[in-house]
GROMACS .gro file of C-alpha atoms in nm:
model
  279
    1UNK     CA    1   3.929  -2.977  -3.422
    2UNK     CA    2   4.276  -3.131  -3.249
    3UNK     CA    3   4.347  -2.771  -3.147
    4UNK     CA    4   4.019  -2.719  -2.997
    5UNK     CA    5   4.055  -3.024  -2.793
    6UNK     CA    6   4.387  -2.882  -2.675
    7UNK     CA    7   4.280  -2.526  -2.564
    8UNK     CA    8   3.955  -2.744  -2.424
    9UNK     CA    9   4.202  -2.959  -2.253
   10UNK     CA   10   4.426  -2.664  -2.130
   11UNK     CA   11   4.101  -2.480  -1.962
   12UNK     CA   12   4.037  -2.826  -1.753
   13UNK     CA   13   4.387  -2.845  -1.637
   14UNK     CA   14   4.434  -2.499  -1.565
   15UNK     CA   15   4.117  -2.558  -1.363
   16UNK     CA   16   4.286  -2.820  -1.203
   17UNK     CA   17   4.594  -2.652  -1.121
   18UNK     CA   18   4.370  -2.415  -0.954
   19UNK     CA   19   4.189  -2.624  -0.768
   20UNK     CA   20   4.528  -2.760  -0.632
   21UNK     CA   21   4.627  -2.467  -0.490
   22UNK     CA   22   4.334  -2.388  -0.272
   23UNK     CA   23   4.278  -2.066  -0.081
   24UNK     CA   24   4.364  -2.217   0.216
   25UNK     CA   25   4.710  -2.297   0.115
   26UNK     CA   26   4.808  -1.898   0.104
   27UNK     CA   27   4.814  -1.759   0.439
   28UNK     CA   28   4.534  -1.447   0.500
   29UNK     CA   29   4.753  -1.144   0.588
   30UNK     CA   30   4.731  -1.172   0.943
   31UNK     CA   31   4.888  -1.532   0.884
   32UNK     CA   32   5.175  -1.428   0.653
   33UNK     CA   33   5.457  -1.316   0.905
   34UNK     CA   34   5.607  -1.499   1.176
   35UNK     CA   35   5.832  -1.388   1.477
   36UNK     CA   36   6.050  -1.590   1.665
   37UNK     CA   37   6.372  -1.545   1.902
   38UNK     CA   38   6.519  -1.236   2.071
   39UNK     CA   39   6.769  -1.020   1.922
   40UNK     CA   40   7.096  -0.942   2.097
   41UNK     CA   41   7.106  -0.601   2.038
   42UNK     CA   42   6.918  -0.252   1.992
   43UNK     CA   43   7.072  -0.097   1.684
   44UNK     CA   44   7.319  -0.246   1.410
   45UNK     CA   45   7.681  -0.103   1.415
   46UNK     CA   46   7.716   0.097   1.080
   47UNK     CA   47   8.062   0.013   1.087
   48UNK     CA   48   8.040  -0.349   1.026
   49UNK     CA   49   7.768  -0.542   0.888
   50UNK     CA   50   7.789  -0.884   0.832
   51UNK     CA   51   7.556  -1.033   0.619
   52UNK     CA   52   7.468  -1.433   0.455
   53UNK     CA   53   7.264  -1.494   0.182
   54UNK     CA   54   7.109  -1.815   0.134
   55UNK     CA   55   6.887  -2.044  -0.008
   56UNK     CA   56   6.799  -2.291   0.239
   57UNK     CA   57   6.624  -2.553   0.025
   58UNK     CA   58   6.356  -2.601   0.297
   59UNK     CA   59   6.597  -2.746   0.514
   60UNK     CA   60   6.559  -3.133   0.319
   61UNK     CA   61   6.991  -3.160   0.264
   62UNK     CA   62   7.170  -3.436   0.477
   63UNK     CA   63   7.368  -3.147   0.645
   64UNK     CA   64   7.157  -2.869   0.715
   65UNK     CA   65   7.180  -2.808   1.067
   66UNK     CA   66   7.560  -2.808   1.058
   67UNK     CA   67   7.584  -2.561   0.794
   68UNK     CA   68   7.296  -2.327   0.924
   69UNK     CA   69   7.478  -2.328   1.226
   70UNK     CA   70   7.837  -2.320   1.099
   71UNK     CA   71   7.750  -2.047   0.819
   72UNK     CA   72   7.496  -1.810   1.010
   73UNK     CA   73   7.671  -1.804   1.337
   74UNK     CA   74   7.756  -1.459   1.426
   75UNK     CA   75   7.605  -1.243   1.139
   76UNK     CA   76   7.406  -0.940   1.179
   77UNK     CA   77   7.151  -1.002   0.906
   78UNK     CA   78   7.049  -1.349   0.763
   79UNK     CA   79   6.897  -1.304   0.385
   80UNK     CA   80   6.715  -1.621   0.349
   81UNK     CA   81   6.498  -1.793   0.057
   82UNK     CA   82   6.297  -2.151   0.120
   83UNK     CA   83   6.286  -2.134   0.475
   84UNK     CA   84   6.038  -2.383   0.614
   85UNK     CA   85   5.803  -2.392   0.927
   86UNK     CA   86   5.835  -2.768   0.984
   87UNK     CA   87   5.935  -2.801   1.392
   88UNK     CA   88   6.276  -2.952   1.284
   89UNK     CA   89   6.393  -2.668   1.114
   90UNK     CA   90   6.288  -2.450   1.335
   91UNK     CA   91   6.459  -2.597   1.561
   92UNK     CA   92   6.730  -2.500   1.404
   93UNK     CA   93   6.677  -2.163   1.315
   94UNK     CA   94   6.637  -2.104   1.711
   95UNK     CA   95   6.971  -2.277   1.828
   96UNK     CA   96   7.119  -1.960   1.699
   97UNK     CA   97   7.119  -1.717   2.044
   98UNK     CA   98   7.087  -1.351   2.012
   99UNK     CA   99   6.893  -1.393   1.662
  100UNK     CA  100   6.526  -1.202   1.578
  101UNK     CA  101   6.377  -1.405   1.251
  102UNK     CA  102   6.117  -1.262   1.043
  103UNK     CA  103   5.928  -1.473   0.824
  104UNK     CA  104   5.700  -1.435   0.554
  105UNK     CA  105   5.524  -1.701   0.421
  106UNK     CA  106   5.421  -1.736   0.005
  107UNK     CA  107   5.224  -2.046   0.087
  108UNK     CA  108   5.195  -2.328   0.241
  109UNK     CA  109   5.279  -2.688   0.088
  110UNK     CA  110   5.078  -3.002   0.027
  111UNK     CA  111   5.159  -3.122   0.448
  112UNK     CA  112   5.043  -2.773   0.554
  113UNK     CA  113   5.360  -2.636   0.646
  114UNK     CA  114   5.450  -2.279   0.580
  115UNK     CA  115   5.740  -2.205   0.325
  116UNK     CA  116   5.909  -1.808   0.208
  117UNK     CA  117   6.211  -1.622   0.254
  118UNK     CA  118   6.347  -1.496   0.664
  119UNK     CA  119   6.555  -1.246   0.750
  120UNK     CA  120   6.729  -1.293   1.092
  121UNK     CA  121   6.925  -1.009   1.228
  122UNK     CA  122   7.124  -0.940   1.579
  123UNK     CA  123   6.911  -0.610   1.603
  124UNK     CA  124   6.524  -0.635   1.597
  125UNK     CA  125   6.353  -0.428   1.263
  126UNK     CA  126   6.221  -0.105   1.340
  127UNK     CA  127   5.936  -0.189   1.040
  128UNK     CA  128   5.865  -0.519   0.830
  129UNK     CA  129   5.678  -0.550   0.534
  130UNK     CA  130   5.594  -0.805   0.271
  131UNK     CA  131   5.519  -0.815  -0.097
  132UNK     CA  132   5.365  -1.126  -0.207
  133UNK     CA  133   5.341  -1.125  -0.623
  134UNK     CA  134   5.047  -1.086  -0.799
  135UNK     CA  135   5.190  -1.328  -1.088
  136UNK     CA  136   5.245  -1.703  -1.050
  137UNK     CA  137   5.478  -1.989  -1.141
  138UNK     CA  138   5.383  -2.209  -1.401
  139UNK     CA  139   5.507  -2.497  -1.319
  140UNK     CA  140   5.160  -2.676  -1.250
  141UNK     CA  141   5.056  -2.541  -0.845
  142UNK     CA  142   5.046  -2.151  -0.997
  143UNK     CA  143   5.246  -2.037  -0.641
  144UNK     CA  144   5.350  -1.684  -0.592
  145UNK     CA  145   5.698  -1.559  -0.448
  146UNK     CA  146   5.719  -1.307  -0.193
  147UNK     CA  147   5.942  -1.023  -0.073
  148UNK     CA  148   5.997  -0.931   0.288
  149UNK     CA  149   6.118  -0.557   0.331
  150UNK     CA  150   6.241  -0.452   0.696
  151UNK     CA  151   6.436  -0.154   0.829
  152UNK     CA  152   6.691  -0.088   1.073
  153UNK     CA  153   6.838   0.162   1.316
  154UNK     CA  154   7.202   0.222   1.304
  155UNK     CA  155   7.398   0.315   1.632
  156UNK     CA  156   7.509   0.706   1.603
  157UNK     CA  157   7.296   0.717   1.284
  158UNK     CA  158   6.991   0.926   1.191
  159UNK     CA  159   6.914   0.711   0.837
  160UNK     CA  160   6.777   0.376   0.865
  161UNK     CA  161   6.930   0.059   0.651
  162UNK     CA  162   6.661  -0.107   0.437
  163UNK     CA  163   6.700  -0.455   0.414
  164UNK     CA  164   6.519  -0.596   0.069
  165UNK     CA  165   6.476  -1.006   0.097
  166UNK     CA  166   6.357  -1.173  -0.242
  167UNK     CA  167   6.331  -1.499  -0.349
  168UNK     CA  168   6.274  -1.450  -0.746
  169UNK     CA  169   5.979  -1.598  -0.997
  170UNK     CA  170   6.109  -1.852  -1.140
  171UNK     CA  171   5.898  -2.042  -1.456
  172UNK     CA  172   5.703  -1.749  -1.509
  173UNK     CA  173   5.608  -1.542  -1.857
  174UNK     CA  174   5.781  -1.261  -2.015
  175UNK     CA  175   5.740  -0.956  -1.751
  176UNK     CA  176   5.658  -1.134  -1.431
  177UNK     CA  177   6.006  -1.104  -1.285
  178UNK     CA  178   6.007  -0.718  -1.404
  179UNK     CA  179   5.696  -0.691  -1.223
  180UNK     CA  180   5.816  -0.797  -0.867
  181UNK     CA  181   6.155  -0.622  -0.873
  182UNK     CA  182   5.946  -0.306  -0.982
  183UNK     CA  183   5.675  -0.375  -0.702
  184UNK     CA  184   6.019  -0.367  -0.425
  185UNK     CA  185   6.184  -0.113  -0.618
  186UNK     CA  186   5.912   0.151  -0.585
  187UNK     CA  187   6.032   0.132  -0.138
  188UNK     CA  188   6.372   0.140  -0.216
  189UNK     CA  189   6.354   0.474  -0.457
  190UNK     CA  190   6.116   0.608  -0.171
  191UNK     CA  191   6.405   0.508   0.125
  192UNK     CA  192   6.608   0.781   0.218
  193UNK     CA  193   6.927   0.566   0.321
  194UNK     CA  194   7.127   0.326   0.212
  195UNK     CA  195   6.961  -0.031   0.128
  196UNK     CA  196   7.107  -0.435   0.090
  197UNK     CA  197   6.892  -0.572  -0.211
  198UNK     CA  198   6.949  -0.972  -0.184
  199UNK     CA  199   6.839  -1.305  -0.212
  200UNK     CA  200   6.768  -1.591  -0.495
  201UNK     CA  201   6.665  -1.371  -0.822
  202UNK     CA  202   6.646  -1.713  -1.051
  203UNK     CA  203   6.858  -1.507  -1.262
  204UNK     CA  204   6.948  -1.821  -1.438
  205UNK     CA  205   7.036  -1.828  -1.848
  206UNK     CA  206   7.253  -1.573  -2.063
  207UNK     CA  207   7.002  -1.306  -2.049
  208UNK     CA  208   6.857  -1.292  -1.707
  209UNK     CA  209   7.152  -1.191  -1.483
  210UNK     CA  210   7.320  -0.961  -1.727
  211UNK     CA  211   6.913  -0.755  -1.738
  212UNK     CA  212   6.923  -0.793  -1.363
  213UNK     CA  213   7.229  -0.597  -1.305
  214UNK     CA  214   7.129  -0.323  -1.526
  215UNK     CA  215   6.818  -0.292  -1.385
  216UNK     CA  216   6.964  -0.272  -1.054
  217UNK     CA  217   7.223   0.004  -1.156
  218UNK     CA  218   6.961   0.233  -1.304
  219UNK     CA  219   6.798   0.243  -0.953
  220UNK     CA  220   7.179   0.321  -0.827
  221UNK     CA  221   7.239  -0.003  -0.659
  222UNK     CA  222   7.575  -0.211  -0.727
  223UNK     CA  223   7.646  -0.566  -0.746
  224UNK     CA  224   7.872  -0.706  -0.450
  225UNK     CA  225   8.170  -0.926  -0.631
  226UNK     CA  226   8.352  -1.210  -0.529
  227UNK     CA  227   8.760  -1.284  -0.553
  228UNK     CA  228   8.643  -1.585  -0.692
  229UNK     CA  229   8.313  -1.731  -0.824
  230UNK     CA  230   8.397  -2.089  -0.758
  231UNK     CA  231   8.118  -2.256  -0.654
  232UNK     CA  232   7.872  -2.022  -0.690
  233UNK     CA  233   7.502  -2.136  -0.765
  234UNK     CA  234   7.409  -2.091  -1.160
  235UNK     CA  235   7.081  -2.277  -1.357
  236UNK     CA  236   7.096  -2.614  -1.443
  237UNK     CA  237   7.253  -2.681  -1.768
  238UNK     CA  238   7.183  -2.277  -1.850
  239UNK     CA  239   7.448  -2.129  -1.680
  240UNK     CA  240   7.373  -1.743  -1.479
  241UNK     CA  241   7.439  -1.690  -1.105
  242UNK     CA  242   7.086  -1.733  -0.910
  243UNK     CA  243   7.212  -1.546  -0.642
  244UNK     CA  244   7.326  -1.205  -0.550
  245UNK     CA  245   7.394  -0.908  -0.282
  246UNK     CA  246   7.295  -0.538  -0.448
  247UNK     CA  247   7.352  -0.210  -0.202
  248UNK     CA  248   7.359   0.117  -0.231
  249UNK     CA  249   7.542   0.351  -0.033
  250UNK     CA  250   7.724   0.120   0.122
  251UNK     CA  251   8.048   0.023   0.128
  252UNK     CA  252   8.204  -0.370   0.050
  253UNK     CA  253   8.475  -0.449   0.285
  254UNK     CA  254   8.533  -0.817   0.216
  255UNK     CA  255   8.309  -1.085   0.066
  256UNK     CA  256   8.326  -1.450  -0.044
  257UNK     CA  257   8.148  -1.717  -0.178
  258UNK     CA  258   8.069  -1.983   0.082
  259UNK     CA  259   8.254  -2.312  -0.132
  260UNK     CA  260   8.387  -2.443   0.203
  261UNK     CA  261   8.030  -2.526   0.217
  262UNK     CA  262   7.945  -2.697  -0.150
  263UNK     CA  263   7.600  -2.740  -0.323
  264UNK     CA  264   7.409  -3.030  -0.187
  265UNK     CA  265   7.575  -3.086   0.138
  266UNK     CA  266   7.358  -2.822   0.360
  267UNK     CA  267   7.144  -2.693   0.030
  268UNK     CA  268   7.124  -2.674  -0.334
  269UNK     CA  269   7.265  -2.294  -0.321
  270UNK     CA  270   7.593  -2.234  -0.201
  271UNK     CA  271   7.562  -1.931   0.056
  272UNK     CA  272   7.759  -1.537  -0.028
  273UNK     CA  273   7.886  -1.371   0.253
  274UNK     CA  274   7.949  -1.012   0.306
  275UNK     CA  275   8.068  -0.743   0.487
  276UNK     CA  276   7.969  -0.392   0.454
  277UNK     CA  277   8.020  -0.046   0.630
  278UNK     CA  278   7.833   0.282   0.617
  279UNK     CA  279   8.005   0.573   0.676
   0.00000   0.00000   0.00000
């Protein structure tokens, strides 16, 4: 009898959850991507390509605008998880001149306001796409994550760069995560050229980040390292980097964890920097 009232009481709150998460709150399609800001150039330079990857914790750290500002300034592609539409950070995602955001939108929180992962860039996509997953987090509002996928011309260049931003499921059951990195994976085997896989995988734990990277390398794409992973963002109390930079047929020229800038002064994540050629 007690564990039919539990499966009974599961069922309402399940219903509940639901119910808390209305239709409303995940954007139609035609409501999913937003455009802002002009882009300084045509075509990226395939011999440098300077890249940040960051997860901007909605914008809600004492510090943010100085380190968006500070950290982003001058980069040709911006790989961003938990940007947010409220007018203050965007606001601040537009003081940047000579930037072309993309932004695709999971859902949209309990005040209305818009929340997903952005890529900015100096050159403007030639194609964006997003992938919003079919599974959801269980951590009581059942929200999806999404992937935005956008391609770019290189000057002197016939192949195109894809660009692969993801902000990972997090609380989810066994297979969900497998499930969205297979969803992107099936554009990046199809992509003829080389490709930047990044963002926040929630890789955290002994298992997760170790399974990530050998997924990855089946599908020929190779970790970016660090000289040193001081700082770097891991799981609470489980240990495993959350973040990370995969490419393929690309080359690393420098790269560094952004502990100048530590965790909980602009965000919870500490930003990676790279920067890549393709020759």
């Amino acid at each position: 009898m007690a564990k039919l009232r539990n499966i009974v009481l599961i069922l309402i709150l399940a219903q509940f959850w639901i119910c808390a998460l209305s239709a409303e709150e995940i954007p139609v399609p035609e409501d999913t991507l937003k455009e802002f800001g002009e882009a300084s150039k045509k075509v990226l330079d395939s011999n440098e390509i300077k890249l940040l990857v960051w997860n901007l914790k909605k914008g809600k750290k004492p510090q943010f605008r100085e380190g968006y500002l500070d950290q982003c300034a001058s980069k040709d592609l911006l790989i961003l998880q938990e940007a947010y539409l409220s007018d203050s950070s965007v606001d601040v995602y537009q003081s940047l001149n000579g930037v072309f955001s993309s932004m695709a939108i999971s859902f949209f929180d309990n005040s209305g306001i818009g929340t997903g992962v952005m890529t900015g860039s100096s050159a403007r996509p030639t194609s964006i796409v997003y992938q919003r997953s079919e599974d959801t987090e269980g951590d009581g509002r059942l929200t999806p994550k999404i992937v935005l996928l956008s391609k770019f011309a290189f000057k002197n260049k016939s192949k195109e760069l894809l660009v692969v931003n993801i902000h990972g499921l997090n609380i989810v059951r066994n297979g969900a995560q497998r499930r969205q990195l297979d969803e992107a994976m099936k554009e990046v085997n199809q992509h003829d050229g080389p490709v930047i896989f990044a963002g926040d995988f929630n890789s955290w734990g002994p298992f997760r980040p170790r399974n990530l990277i050998k997924y990855m390398a089946g599908h020929g794409l190779k970790e970016v390292t660090y000289p040193s992973n001081e700082g770097r963002t891991e799981g609470i109390g489980v240990g495993g980097f959350l973040d990370h930079i995969f490419v393929r047929d690309l080359q690393v020229v420098r790269s560094r964890v952004r502990s100048d800038w530590p965790k909980n002064q602009a965000s919870d994540h500490t930003a990676l920097e790279a920067v890549l050629s393709y020759r």
